[in-house]
């Protein structure tokens, strides 16, 4: 054991009693050895006594080693369970300098919050040198801020540290960022967090990868949840003459038709990723630059989606309408383009005009875009004969989400539109959308009645005959309902 085991008033305490005992033991051992040597040298059984003495010494050494190990690993006494005392200038209530603004704010917030806490997500850049992170953690500790998780994003110069913090409820965000800045952090960004952020990063990323693997339409949503509040846009690949002209003009380059490298590009607050069909996915986050780590994660999700190819869930629901007709509601994709075009040909000009708000002669041209899982989710309603009579789209429009419906004339006012709308809103809630909007004409009373039937808060905006109805989504998903589940007066308003 070391001869220094405790401290008193910040200084080591030497055991002088132990030194005296060891010195006395040394003299005693010398005297005993001299007596034994004299006895053996003058006795007839000298060799036997030497062997016995050797065995006794070995036994003594073994016993001493066992005893020393047992004593060193014994449980600490009641006096040794506390933390090591601090130096004289660091004792509780005695500081070597004045309290910082962070410490004062943390102390006041702790007293006023009465134990209440708030979660924060914070990101800051520190120098890539020993002690930088320690200084940052010390500053947060002085403000009574607890670090729940930490992710490091290495850069060419410095490191971006992303924290999940638990702070006193009354501690302002400005005080946290001020304390971090004084501790050496720069470019600090902070926002409120919730219980979902408590999931560790590997688990969350694996969950997003699973969702993407099951449904191609989940890729934009997975990217948004991975990268936080951002705007995601997808530009379709150039086709036809433009693509042929580019191919014929020279050898194939390492860039797509829209100028994005095949491996993607990181441009500060903008990410550009090339998707499977050749389109370019652009992710913008003006308030916070992306890091190489985030870029690598996003590119891995896109590569996973590319390797798995086109796919949608194959589940379907068979429903019976009030008059007894059976319909099937299922997911649709680009494989249903021909059936969707045939439905458009059976629709009247008035129905198409209310859906597309203008000339309908080009509707067939962008059906492939509307049915692509890359731009949203589509539900199709088909009859027992397999003919599609209704289509509903949930389209990712940057930060917003649009809902669009089209029901064939002969199948309107049977509840199909309301069924599609309810299911699409439920999908939007599950995807974490805060609101959905529908663009229609003010004369489209059927669409207005279906939106009102959701039972959600609605906002109306009318401009030059175009009506935009926005529904603010609540935490509880909207259950799709058929006409025979509603009072008779509501049935008259349904499509």
PDB file of C-alpha atoms in Angstrom, residues 47-203:
ATOM      1  CA  UNK A  47      21.233 -28.689   6.889  1.00  0.00           C
ATOM      2  CA  UNK A  48      17.823 -29.826   8.126  1.00  0.00           C
ATOM      3  CA  UNK A  49      17.303 -26.590   9.983  1.00  0.00           C
ATOM      4  CA  UNK A  50      18.181 -24.605   6.826  1.00  0.00           C
ATOM      5  CA  UNK A  51      15.532 -26.464   4.804  1.00  0.00           C
ATOM      6  CA  UNK A  52      12.943 -25.920   7.495  1.00  0.00           C
ATOM      7  CA  UNK A  53      13.837 -22.241   7.674  1.00  0.00           C
ATOM      8  CA  UNK A  54      13.443 -21.894   3.872  1.00  0.00           C
ATOM      9  CA  UNK A  55       9.996 -23.513   3.971  1.00  0.00           C
ATOM     10  CA  UNK A  56       8.951 -21.257   6.830  1.00  0.00           C
ATOM     11  CA  UNK A  57      10.121 -18.174   4.941  1.00  0.00           C
ATOM     12  CA  UNK A  58       8.219 -19.205   1.805  1.00  0.00           C
ATOM     13  CA  UNK A  59       5.081 -19.803   3.855  1.00  0.00           C
ATOM     14  CA  UNK A  60       5.480 -16.413   5.502  1.00  0.00           C
ATOM     15  CA  UNK A  61       5.871 -14.659   2.112  1.00  0.00           C
ATOM     16  CA  UNK A  62       2.802 -16.407   0.721  1.00  0.00           C
ATOM     17  CA  UNK A  63       0.706 -15.484   3.744  1.00  0.00           C
ATOM     18  CA  UNK A  64       1.873 -11.884   3.593  1.00  0.00           C
ATOM     19  CA  UNK A  65       1.015 -11.612  -0.133  1.00  0.00           C
ATOM     20  CA  UNK A  66      -2.467 -13.050   0.421  1.00  0.00           C
ATOM     21  CA  UNK A  67      -3.128 -10.753   3.345  1.00  0.00           C
ATOM     22  CA  UNK A  68      -1.943  -7.668   1.454  1.00  0.00           C
ATOM     23  CA  UNK A  69      -4.200  -8.404  -1.540  1.00  0.00           C
ATOM     24  CA  UNK A  70      -7.190  -9.050   0.662  1.00  0.00           C
ATOM     25  CA  UNK A  71      -6.654  -5.824   2.551  1.00  0.00           C
ATOM     26  CA  UNK A  72      -6.273  -3.749  -0.638  1.00  0.00           C
ATOM     27  CA  UNK A  73      -9.534  -5.082  -2.142  1.00  0.00           C
ATOM     28  CA  UNK A  74     -11.580  -4.876   0.983  1.00  0.00           C
ATOM     29  CA  UNK A  75     -14.722  -2.642   0.859  1.00  0.00           C
ATOM     30  CA  UNK A  76     -14.011   0.953   1.898  1.00  0.00           C
ATOM     31  CA  UNK A  77     -14.911   2.056   5.336  1.00  0.00           C
ATOM     32  CA  UNK A  78     -17.647   4.552   6.068  1.00  0.00           C
ATOM     33  CA  UNK A  79     -15.091   7.345   6.190  1.00  0.00           C
ATOM     34  CA  UNK A  80     -13.740   6.522   2.712  1.00  0.00           C
ATOM     35  CA  UNK A  81     -17.000   6.528   0.708  1.00  0.00           C
ATOM     36  CA  UNK A  82     -17.157  10.254   0.124  1.00  0.00           C
ATOM     37  CA  UNK A  83     -15.460  12.299  -2.564  1.00  0.00           C
ATOM     38  CA  UNK A  84     -11.924  13.461  -2.058  1.00  0.00           C
ATOM     39  CA  UNK A  85     -11.909  16.775  -0.228  1.00  0.00           C
ATOM     40  CA  UNK A  86     -11.266  19.851  -2.323  1.00  0.00           C
ATOM     41  CA  UNK A  87      -8.447  22.254  -1.794  1.00  0.00           C
ATOM     42  CA  UNK A  88      -8.903  25.098   0.603  1.00  0.00           C
ATOM     43  CA  UNK A  89      -9.904  27.597  -2.100  1.00  0.00           C
ATOM     44  CA  UNK A  90     -12.439  25.182  -3.643  1.00  0.00           C
ATOM     45  CA  UNK A  91     -14.486  24.269  -0.593  1.00  0.00           C
ATOM     46  CA  UNK A  92     -18.261  24.696  -0.968  1.00  0.00           C
ATOM     47  CA  UNK A  93     -19.215  28.266  -0.361  1.00  0.00           C
ATOM     48  CA  UNK A  94     -15.639  29.496  -0.908  1.00  0.00           C
ATOM     49  CA  UNK A  95     -14.700  30.566  -4.465  1.00  0.00           C
ATOM     50  CA  UNK A  96     -11.384  31.726  -5.778  1.00  0.00           C
ATOM     51  CA  UNK A  97     -13.116  34.339  -7.949  1.00  0.00           C
ATOM     52  CA  UNK A  98     -16.448  36.021  -8.587  1.00  0.00           C
ATOM     53  CA  UNK A  99     -19.395  34.000  -9.963  1.00  0.00           C
ATOM     54  CA  UNK A 100     -19.905  34.182 -13.719  1.00  0.00           C
ATOM     55  CA  UNK A 101     -23.172  35.314 -15.295  1.00  0.00           C
ATOM     56  CA  UNK A 102     -23.893  31.682 -16.250  1.00  0.00           C
ATOM     57  CA  UNK A 103     -23.495  30.531 -12.645  1.00  0.00           C
ATOM     58  CA  UNK A 104     -25.653  33.348 -11.301  1.00  0.00           C
ATOM     59  CA  UNK A 105     -28.392  32.654 -13.849  1.00  0.00           C
ATOM     60  CA  UNK A 106     -28.232  28.918 -13.117  1.00  0.00           C
ATOM     61  CA  UNK A 107     -28.489  29.458  -9.369  1.00  0.00           C
ATOM     62  CA  UNK A 108     -31.447  31.837  -9.731  1.00  0.00           C
ATOM     63  CA  UNK A 109     -33.216  29.556 -12.225  1.00  0.00           C
ATOM     64  CA  UNK A 110     -32.716  26.525  -9.991  1.00  0.00           C
ATOM     65  CA  UNK A 111     -34.341  28.296  -7.051  1.00  0.00           C
ATOM     66  CA  UNK A 112     -37.265  29.683  -9.080  1.00  0.00           C
ATOM     67  CA  UNK A 113     -37.902  26.508 -11.123  1.00  0.00           C
ATOM     68  CA  UNK A 114     -38.556  24.372  -8.027  1.00  0.00           C
ATOM     69  CA  UNK A 115     -37.090  21.293  -9.730  1.00  0.00           C
ATOM     70  CA  UNK A 116     -38.753  21.833 -13.129  1.00  0.00           C
ATOM     71  CA  UNK A 117     -36.460  21.283 -16.126  1.00  0.00           C
ATOM     72  CA  UNK A 118     -36.487  21.850 -19.874  1.00  0.00           C
ATOM     73  CA  UNK A 119     -34.797  19.973 -22.718  1.00  0.00           C
ATOM     74  CA  UNK A 120     -32.592  21.803 -25.223  1.00  0.00           C
ATOM     75  CA  UNK A 121     -30.746  20.813 -28.365  1.00  0.00           C
ATOM     76  CA  UNK A 122     -27.555  22.818 -28.797  1.00  0.00           C
ATOM     77  CA  UNK A 123     -24.816  22.819 -31.390  1.00  0.00           C
ATOM     78  CA  UNK A 124     -21.559  24.737 -31.133  1.00  0.00           C
ATOM     79  CA  UNK A 125     -18.093  24.703 -32.685  1.00  0.00           C
ATOM     80  CA  UNK A 126     -14.974  24.315 -30.520  1.00  0.00           C
ATOM     81  CA  UNK A 127     -11.264  24.252 -31.257  1.00  0.00           C
ATOM     82  CA  UNK A 128      -9.842  20.818 -31.975  1.00  0.00           C
ATOM     83  CA  UNK A 129      -7.392  20.778 -29.099  1.00  0.00           C
ATOM     84  CA  UNK A 130      -7.218  19.089 -25.664  1.00  0.00           C
ATOM     85  CA  UNK A 131      -9.308  20.782 -22.994  1.00  0.00           C
ATOM     86  CA  UNK A 132     -11.765  22.590 -25.304  1.00  0.00           C
ATOM     87  CA  UNK A 133     -14.635  20.217 -24.617  1.00  0.00           C
ATOM     88  CA  UNK A 134     -13.763  20.088 -20.909  1.00  0.00           C
ATOM     89  CA  UNK A 135     -14.031  23.884 -20.646  1.00  0.00           C
ATOM     90  CA  UNK A 136     -17.413  23.754 -22.359  1.00  0.00           C
ATOM     91  CA  UNK A 137     -18.735  21.045 -20.033  1.00  0.00           C
ATOM     92  CA  UNK A 138     -17.466  22.948 -16.999  1.00  0.00           C
ATOM     93  CA  UNK A 139     -19.326  26.077 -18.077  1.00  0.00           C
ATOM     94  CA  UNK A 140     -22.543  24.105 -18.504  1.00  0.00           C
ATOM     95  CA  UNK A 141     -22.091  22.471 -15.098  1.00  0.00           C
ATOM     96  CA  UNK A 142     -21.701  25.882 -13.463  1.00  0.00           C
ATOM     97  CA  UNK A 143     -25.083  26.822 -14.908  1.00  0.00           C
ATOM     98  CA  UNK A 144     -26.729  23.685 -13.437  1.00  0.00           C
ATOM     99  CA  UNK A 145     -27.104  22.270 -16.975  1.00  0.00           C
ATOM    100  CA  UNK A 146     -26.964  18.491 -17.343  1.00  0.00           C
ATOM    101  CA  UNK A 147     -25.557  16.920 -20.536  1.00  0.00           C
ATOM    102  CA  UNK A 148     -27.745  13.970 -21.580  1.00  0.00           C
ATOM    103  CA  UNK A 149     -26.003  13.107 -24.861  1.00  0.00           C
ATOM    104  CA  UNK A 150     -23.185  14.367 -27.038  1.00  0.00           C
ATOM    105  CA  UNK A 151     -22.320  13.871 -30.707  1.00  0.00           C
ATOM    106  CA  UNK A 152     -19.088  15.084 -32.275  1.00  0.00           C
ATOM    107  CA  UNK A 153     -18.951  16.192 -35.929  1.00  0.00           C
ATOM    108  CA  UNK A 154     -15.281  16.626 -36.966  1.00  0.00           C
ATOM    109  CA  UNK A 155     -14.467  19.433 -39.389  1.00  0.00           C
ATOM    110  CA  UNK A 156     -11.318  20.426 -41.226  1.00  0.00           C
ATOM    111  CA  UNK A 157     -10.759  23.057 -38.548  1.00  0.00           C
ATOM    112  CA  UNK A 158     -12.434  22.479 -35.209  1.00  0.00           C
ATOM    113  CA  UNK A 159     -15.226  20.178 -34.161  1.00  0.00           C
ATOM    114  CA  UNK A 160     -18.983  20.700 -34.058  1.00  0.00           C
ATOM    115  CA  UNK A 161     -20.402  19.309 -30.807  1.00  0.00           C
ATOM    116  CA  UNK A 162     -24.132  18.605 -30.650  1.00  0.00           C
ATOM    117  CA  UNK A 163     -25.609  18.372 -27.146  1.00  0.00           C
ATOM    118  CA  UNK A 164     -28.914  17.299 -25.680  1.00  0.00           C
ATOM    119  CA  UNK A 165     -29.214  19.319 -22.471  1.00  0.00           C
ATOM    120  CA  UNK A 166     -31.480  19.351 -19.447  1.00  0.00           C
ATOM    121  CA  UNK A 167     -31.511  22.754 -17.767  1.00  0.00           C
ATOM    122  CA  UNK A 168     -33.601  24.503 -15.121  1.00  0.00           C
ATOM    123  CA  UNK A 169     -36.908  25.541 -16.665  1.00  0.00           C
ATOM    124  CA  UNK A 170     -36.346  29.230 -15.927  1.00  0.00           C
ATOM    125  CA  UNK A 171     -32.819  29.358 -17.354  1.00  0.00           C
ATOM    126  CA  UNK A 172     -33.023  31.424 -20.593  1.00  0.00           C
ATOM    127  CA  UNK A 173     -31.472  30.102 -23.771  1.00  0.00           C
ATOM    128  CA  UNK A 174     -29.517  33.346 -24.097  1.00  0.00           C
ATOM    129  CA  UNK A 175     -27.708  32.636 -20.823  1.00  0.00           C
ATOM    130  CA  UNK A 176     -26.747  29.155 -21.991  1.00  0.00           C
ATOM    131  CA  UNK A 177     -25.344  30.429 -25.295  1.00  0.00           C
ATOM    132  CA  UNK A 178     -23.541  33.282 -23.518  1.00  0.00           C
ATOM    133  CA  UNK A 179     -21.842  30.861 -21.114  1.00  0.00           C
ATOM    134  CA  UNK A 180     -20.884  28.544 -23.979  1.00  0.00           C
ATOM    135  CA  UNK A 181     -19.427  31.469 -25.926  1.00  0.00           C
ATOM    136  CA  UNK A 182     -17.327  32.529 -22.941  1.00  0.00           C
ATOM    137  CA  UNK A 183     -16.043  28.939 -22.648  1.00  0.00           C
ATOM    138  CA  UNK A 184     -14.762  28.979 -26.245  1.00  0.00           C
ATOM    139  CA  UNK A 185     -17.778  27.862 -28.281  1.00  0.00           C
ATOM    140  CA  UNK A 186     -18.600  29.673 -31.524  1.00  0.00           C
ATOM    141  CA  UNK A 187     -21.488  29.588 -33.970  1.00  0.00           C
ATOM    142  CA  UNK A 188     -23.779  28.344 -31.194  1.00  0.00           C
ATOM    143  CA  UNK A 189     -27.321  27.343 -32.137  1.00  0.00           C
ATOM    144  CA  UNK A 190     -29.970  26.208 -29.639  1.00  0.00           C
ATOM    145  CA  UNK A 191     -33.635  25.196 -29.748  1.00  0.00           C
ATOM    146  CA  UNK A 192     -36.135  23.410 -27.526  1.00  0.00           C
ATOM    147  CA  UNK A 193     -36.157  19.615 -27.628  1.00  0.00           C
ATOM    148  CA  UNK A 194     -38.761  17.033 -26.650  1.00  0.00           C
ATOM    149  CA  UNK A 195     -38.878  13.446 -25.428  1.00  0.00           C
ATOM    150  CA  UNK A 196     -38.277  12.076 -28.953  1.00  0.00           C
ATOM    151  CA  UNK A 197     -34.776  13.550 -28.895  1.00  0.00           C
ATOM    152  CA  UNK A 198     -33.884  11.294 -25.961  1.00  0.00           C
ATOM    153  CA  UNK A 199     -33.528   8.369 -28.383  1.00  0.00           C
ATOM    154  CA  UNK A 200     -29.848   7.813 -29.072  1.00  0.00           C
ATOM    155  CA  UNK A 201     -28.558   8.583 -32.562  1.00  0.00           C
ATOM    156  CA  UNK A 202     -27.756   4.990 -33.704  1.00  0.00           C
ATOM    157  CA  UNK A 203     -31.232   3.756 -32.729  1.00  0.00           C
TER     158      UNK A 203
END
